[in-house]
XYZ file of C-alpha atoms in Angstrom:
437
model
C -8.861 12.028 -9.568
C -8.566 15.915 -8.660
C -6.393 15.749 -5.559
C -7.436 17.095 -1.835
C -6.738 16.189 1.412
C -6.683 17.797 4.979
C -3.418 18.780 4.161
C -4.449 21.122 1.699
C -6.385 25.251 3.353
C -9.383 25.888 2.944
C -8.967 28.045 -0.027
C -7.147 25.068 -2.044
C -9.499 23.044 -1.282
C -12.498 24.825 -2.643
C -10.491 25.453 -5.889
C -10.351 21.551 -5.986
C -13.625 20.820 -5.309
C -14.358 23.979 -8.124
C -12.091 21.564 -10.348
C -13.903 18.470 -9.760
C -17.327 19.845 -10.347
C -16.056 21.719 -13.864
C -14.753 18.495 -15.359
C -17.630 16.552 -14.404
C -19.695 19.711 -16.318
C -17.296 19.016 -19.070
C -18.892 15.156 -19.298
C -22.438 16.261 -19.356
C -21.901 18.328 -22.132
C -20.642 15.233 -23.794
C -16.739 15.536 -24.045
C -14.999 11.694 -23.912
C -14.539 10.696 -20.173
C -10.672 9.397 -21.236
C -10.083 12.713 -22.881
C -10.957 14.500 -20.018
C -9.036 12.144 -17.760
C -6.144 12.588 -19.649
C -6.381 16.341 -19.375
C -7.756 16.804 -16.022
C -6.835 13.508 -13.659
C -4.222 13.983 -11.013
C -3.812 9.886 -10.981
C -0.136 9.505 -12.829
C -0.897 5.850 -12.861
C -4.036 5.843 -15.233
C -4.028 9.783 -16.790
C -2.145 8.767 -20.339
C -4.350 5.788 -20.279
C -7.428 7.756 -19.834
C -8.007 7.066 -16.424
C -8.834 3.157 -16.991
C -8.601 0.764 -14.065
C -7.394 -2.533 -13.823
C -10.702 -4.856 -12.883
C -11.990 -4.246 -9.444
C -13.426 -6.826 -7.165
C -16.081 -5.794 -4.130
C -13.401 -7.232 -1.782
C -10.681 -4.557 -3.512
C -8.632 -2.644 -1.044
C -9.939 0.554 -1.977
C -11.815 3.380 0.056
C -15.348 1.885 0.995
C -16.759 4.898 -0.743
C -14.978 4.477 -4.224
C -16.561 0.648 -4.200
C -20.093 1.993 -3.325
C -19.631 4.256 -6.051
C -18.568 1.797 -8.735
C -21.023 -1.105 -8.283
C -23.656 1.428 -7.857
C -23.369 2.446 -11.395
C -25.823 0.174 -13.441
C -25.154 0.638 -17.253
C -21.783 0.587 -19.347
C -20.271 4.362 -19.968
C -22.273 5.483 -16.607
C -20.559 7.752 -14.511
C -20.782 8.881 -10.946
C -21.264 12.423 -9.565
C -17.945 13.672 -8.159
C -17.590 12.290 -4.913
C -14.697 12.662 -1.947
C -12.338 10.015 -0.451
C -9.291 10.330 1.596
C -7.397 10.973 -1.858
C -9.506 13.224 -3.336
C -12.859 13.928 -5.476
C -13.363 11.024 -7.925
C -15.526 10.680 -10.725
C -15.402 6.599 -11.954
C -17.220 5.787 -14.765
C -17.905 1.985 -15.759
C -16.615 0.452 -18.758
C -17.288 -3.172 -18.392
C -18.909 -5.520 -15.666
C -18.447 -9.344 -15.097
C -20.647 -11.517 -13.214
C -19.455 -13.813 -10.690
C -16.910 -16.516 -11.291
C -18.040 -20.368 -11.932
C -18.074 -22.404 -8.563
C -14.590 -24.019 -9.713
C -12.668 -20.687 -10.117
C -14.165 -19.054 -6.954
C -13.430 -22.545 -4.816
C -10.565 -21.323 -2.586
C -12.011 -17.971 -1.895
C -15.185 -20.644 -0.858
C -13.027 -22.134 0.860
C -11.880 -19.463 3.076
C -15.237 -17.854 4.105
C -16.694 -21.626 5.282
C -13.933 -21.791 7.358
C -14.605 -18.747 9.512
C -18.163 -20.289 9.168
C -19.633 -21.811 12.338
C -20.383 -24.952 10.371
C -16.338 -24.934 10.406
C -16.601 -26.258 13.884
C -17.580 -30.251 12.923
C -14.687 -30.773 10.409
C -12.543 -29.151 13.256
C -14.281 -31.682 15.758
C -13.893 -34.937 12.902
C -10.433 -34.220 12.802
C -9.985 -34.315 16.948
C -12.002 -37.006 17.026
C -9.471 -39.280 14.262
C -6.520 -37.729 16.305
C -7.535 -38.852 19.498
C -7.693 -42.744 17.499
C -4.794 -42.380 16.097
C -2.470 -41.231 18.274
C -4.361 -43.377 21.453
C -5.785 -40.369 23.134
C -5.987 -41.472 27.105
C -7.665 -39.712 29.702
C -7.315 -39.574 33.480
C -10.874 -38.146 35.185
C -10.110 -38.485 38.697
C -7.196 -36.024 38.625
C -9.307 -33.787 36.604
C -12.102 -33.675 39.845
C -9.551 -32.775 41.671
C -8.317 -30.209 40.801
C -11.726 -28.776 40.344
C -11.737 -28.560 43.991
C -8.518 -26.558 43.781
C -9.812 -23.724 41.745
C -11.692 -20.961 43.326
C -14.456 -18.403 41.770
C -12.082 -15.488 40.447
C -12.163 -17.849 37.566
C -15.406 -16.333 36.756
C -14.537 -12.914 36.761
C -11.818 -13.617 34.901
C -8.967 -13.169 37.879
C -7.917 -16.569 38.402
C -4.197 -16.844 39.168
C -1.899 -20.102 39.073
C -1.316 -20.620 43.061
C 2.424 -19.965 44.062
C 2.707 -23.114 46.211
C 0.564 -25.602 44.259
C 0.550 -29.517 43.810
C -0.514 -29.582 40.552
C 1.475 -32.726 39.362
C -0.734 -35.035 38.151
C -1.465 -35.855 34.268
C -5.102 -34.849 33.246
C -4.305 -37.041 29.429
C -1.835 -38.209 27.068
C -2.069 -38.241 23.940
C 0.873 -40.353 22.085
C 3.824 -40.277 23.935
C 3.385 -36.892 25.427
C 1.498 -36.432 28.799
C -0.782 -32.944 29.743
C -0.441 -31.991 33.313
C -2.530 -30.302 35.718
C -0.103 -27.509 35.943
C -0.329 -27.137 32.151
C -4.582 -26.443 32.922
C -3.872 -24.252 35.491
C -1.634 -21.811 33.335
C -3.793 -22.478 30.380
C -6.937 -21.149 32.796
C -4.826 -18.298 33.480
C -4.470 -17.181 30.049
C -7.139 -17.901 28.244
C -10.023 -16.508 30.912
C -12.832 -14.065 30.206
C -14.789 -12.274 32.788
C -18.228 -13.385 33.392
C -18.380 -15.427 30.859
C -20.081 -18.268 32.504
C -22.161 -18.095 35.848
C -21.442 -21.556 37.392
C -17.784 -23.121 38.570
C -18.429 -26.584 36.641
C -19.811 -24.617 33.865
C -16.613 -23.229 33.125
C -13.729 -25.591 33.885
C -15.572 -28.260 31.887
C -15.613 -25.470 28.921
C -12.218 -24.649 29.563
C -10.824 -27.976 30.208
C -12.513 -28.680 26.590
C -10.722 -26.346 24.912
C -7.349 -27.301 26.464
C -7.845 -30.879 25.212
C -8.820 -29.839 22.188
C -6.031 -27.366 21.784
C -3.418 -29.770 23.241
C -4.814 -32.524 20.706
C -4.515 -30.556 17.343
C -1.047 -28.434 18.381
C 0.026 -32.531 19.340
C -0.762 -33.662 15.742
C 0.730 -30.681 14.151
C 3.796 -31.456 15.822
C 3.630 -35.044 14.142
C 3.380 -33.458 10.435
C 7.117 -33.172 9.830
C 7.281 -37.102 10.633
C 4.487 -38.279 8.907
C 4.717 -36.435 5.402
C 7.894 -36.270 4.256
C 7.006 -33.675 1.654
C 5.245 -30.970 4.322
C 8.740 -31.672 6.427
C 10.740 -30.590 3.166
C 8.318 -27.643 2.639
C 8.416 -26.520 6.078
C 12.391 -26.587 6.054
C 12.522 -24.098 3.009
C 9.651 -21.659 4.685
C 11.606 -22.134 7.825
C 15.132 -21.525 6.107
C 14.114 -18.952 3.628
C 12.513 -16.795 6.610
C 15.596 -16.908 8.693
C 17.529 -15.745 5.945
C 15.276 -12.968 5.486
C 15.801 -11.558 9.105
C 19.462 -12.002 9.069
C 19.777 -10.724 5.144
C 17.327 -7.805 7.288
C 19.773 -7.358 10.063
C 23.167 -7.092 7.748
C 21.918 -5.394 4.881
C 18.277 -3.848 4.563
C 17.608 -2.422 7.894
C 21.332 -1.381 8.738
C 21.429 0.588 4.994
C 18.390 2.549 6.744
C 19.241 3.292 10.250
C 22.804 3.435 10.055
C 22.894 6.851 9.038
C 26.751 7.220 10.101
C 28.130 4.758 7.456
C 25.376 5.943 4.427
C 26.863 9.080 4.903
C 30.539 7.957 4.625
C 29.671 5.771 1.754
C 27.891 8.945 -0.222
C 30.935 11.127 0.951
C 33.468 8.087 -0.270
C 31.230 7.490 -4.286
C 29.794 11.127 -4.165
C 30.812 11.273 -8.311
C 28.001 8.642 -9.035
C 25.180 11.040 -7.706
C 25.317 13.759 -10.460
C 22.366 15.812 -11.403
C 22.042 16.159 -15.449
C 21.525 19.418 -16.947
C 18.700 20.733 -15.394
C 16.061 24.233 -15.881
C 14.515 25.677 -13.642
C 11.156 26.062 -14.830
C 7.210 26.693 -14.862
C 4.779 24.702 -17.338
C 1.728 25.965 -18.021
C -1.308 23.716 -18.779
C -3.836 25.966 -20.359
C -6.822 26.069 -22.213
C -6.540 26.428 -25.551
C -7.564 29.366 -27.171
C -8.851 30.650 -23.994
C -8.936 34.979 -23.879
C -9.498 37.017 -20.764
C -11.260 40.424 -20.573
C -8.089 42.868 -20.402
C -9.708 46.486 -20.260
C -13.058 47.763 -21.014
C -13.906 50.951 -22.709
C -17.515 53.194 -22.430
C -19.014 54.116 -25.627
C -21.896 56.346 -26.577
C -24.569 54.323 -29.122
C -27.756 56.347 -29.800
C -27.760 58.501 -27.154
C -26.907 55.600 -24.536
C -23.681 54.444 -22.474
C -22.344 51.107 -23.092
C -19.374 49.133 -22.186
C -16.993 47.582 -24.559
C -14.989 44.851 -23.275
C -11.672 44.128 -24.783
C -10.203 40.162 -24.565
C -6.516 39.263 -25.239
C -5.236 36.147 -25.714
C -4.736 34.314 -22.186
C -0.988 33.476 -23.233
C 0.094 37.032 -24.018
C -1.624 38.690 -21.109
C 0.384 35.369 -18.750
C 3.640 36.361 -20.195
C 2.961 40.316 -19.478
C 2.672 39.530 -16.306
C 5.635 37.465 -15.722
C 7.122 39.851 -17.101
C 6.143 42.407 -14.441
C 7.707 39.595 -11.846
C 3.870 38.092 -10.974
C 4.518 34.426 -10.148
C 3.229 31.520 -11.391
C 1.090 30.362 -8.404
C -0.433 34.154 -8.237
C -0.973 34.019 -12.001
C -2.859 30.559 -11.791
C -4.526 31.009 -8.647
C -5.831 35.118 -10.365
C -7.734 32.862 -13.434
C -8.712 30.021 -11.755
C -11.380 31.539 -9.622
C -13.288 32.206 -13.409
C -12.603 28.809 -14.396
C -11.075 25.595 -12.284
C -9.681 24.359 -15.370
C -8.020 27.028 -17.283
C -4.848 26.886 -15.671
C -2.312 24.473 -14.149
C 0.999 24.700 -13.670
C 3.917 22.223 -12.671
C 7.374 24.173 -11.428
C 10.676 23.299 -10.051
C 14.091 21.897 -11.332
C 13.533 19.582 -14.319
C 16.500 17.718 -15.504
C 16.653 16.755 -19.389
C 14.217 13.674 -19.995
C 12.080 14.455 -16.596
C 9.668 16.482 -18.138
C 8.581 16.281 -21.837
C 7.161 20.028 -22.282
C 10.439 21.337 -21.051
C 12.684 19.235 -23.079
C 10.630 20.107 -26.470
C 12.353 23.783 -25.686
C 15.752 25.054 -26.409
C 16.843 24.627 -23.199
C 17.185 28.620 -23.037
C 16.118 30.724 -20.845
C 12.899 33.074 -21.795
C 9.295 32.118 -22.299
C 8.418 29.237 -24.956
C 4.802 29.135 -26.769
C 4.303 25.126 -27.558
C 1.325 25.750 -28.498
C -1.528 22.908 -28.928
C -0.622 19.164 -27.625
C -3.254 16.925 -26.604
C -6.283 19.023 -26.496
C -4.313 21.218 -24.475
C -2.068 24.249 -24.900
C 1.359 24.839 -23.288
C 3.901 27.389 -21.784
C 7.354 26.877 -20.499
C 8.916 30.139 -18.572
C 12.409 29.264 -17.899
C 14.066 31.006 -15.547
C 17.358 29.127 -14.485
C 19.585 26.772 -15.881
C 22.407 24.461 -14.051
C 24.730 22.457 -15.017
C 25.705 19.118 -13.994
C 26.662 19.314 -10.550
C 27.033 16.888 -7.156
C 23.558 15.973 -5.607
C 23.321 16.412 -1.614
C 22.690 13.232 0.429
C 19.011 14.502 0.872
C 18.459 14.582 -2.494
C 19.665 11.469 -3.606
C 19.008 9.446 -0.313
C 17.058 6.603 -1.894
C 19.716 5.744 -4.778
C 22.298 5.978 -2.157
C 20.660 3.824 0.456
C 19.809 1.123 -2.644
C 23.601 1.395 -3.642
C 24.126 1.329 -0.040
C 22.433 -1.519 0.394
C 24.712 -3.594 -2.558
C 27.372 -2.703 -0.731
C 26.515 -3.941 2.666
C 25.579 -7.172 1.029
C 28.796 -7.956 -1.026
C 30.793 -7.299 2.298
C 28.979 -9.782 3.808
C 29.010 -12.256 1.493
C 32.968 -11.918 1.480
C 32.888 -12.280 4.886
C 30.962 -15.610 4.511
C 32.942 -16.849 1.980
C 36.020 -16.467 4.234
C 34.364 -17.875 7.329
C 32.896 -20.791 5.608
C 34.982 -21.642 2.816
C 33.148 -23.665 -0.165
C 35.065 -26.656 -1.092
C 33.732 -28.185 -4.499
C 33.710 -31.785 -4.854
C 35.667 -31.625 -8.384
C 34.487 -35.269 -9.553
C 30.913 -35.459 -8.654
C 30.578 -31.847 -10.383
C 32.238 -33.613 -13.981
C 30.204 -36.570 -13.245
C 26.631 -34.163 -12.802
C 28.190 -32.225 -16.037
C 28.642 -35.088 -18.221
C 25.115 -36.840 -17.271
């Protein structure tokens, strides 16, 4: 992954692209596509890794281009062209394919696709069928031709309004114990109605009054779950009870720590010694390529009787620290270089503290220029120019330890409170009698 987005100018974008298309150069001269990865990727999650994936499916959640990309490459070791996404240019290459799943394993995802299936619709109309048997389905026709007569044709462009004076008070069914009126149709009609989605009146209240029975029917049997398995009821009672405690553990402690920016702020003010920053440098690393040289002058020289130019090359890590020392910076530096070659210089700066970055930490922690030279295929240069010593962090900067810690405390206040409003009494005998069994 070489990173680029429409956040990014014009200008940094085209050195991306320049980036993407150099390592993919690299590859077809024959360099090791998790070398290069390990060099090159801007993926933190898979670089030291060499850039390997976890399996993908064709159903992944990942940018419809990237899967196009992948299954379109045919042979182990293949790898695409560079190609962009909303994260950047990729370059995947395949490492190992497996076929399809046995019918067993891939049963419930099966299972899932046949029922958005239209052949779904006759184990949906079994089941109404052995409701309606079960639970003595009875039906009442006459009140049902009635109220036809009731309903006018904004049903069929989808305007139909419940009447405000009505006499809609007459069952339609009853399934069970529990009896459908024809004020329950009515609102039902008013819901649930499309424009022109039938042409005659009969047409659609018999379609409609269909799917309000069989609506009515399955919601009515749902109902009866709790009662008839004991082991759904006991199920449903821990989704049921682990949800509410969710919103109100989400009321007290999660969401409050977030919006109630009053009290984070007295709780970083009142524990400001815990957020500390370390020792820390203010640095630039340079990621360069080793034993790159750059043309530095050129000189004109007479042979036989003809002109010619003499170009003289430096080392790329002296000439970078003659110019820092001439106060260039580090972005003008890289971005001076990088227009000969995409990958001959990166750079990561800001404040590092001790253990963040292991380039900076293999200095002295002193300030002045340090020559790592060659680690991993690449070679490295650390300009310090700052160092700081431990020293309070602002809110801003430690916001999401704060709002975690935050959080904890919200939480144990609560619980106190809890404990105090419902007091636990334990039952000391039954607890020796559990402890001794």
């Amino acid at each position: 992954l070489i990173n680029d987005n429409e956040k990014y100018t014009d200008p940094e974008r085209a050195v991306q692209k320049n980036k993407a298309d150099s390592v993919y150069r690299l590859l077809q001269k024959g360099e090791k596509f998790d070398e290069v990865a390990r060099k090159y990727s801007d993926h933190l999650q898979t670089k030291e890794n060499g850039g390997e994936l976890p399996w993908i499916t064709s159903f992944a959640a990942y940018p419809p281009e990237f899967l196009d990309q992948a299954f379109a490459l045919k042979n182990n070791g293949e790898y695409s062209k560079p190609f962009l996404t909303t994260y950047g240019w990729h370059i995947i290459q395949r490492t190992d394919y497996r076929t399809l799943k046995s019918e067993k394993e891939m049963e419930e995802l099966l299972k899932q696709k046949i029922s958005k299936d239209s052949r779904a619709n006759a184990s949906k109309e079994a089941a109404i069928a052995k409701f309606k048997s079960e639970y003595i389905f009875k039906e009442k026709n006459k009140n049902l031709d009635k109220f036809k007569k009731e309903v006018d044709s904004s049903l069929l462009k989808g305007k139909y309004a419940v009447p405000a004076k009505n006499d809609f008070k007459k069952p339609l069914f009853m399934i069970g114990t529990k009896e459908y009126f024809q004020a329950d149709f009515a609102r039902f009609l008013q819901d649930n109605q499309s424009p022109n989605r039938f042409k005659s009146m009969n047409t659609a209240i018999d379609e409609y009054y269909k799917e309000f029975e069989d609506q009515s029917i399955l919601n009515y049997a749902d109902g009866q779950l709790d009662s008839k398995y004991p082991e759904f009821r006991n199920v449903s009672n821990e989704y049921r009870d682990g949800i509410l405690l969710f919103e109100i553990t989400d009321r007290n402690v999660w969401s409050k720590a977030m919006t109630d920016t009053i009290g984070l702020k007295a709780y970083f003010d009142k524990n400001a010694s815990k957020y500390m920053w370390k020792d820390r440098a203010s640095a630039v690393v340079f990621d360069l390529k080793p034993g790159a040289t750059v043309i530095r002058d050129s000189v004109k020289k007479t042979v036989k009787g003809k002109i010619q130019t003499e170009y003289i090359r430096e080392d790329l890590i002296k000439v970078i620290r003659k110019r820092l020392s001439k106060g260039e910076t580090a972005t003008q530096i890289a971005n001076y270089y990088n227009r000969i070659d995409p990958l001959l210089v990166n750079i990561k700066q800001g404040y590092f503290e001790q253990g963040e970055n292991q380039y900076v930490d293999k200095t002295r922690w002193q300030l002045g220029i340090w020559d790592l030279g060659v680690l991993e295929g690449r070679a490295y240069l650390v300009d310090i120019k700052e160092l700081r010593k431990p020293e309070p962090k602002k809110l801003n900067e430690a916001k999401g330890q704060t709002i975690s810690d935050y959080q904890d405390n919200l939480e144990k206040n609560w619980l106190e409170s809890l404990r105090k409003k419902y007091p636990v009494v334990i039952d000391e005998i039954e607890f020796r009698r559990i402890v001794k069994s």
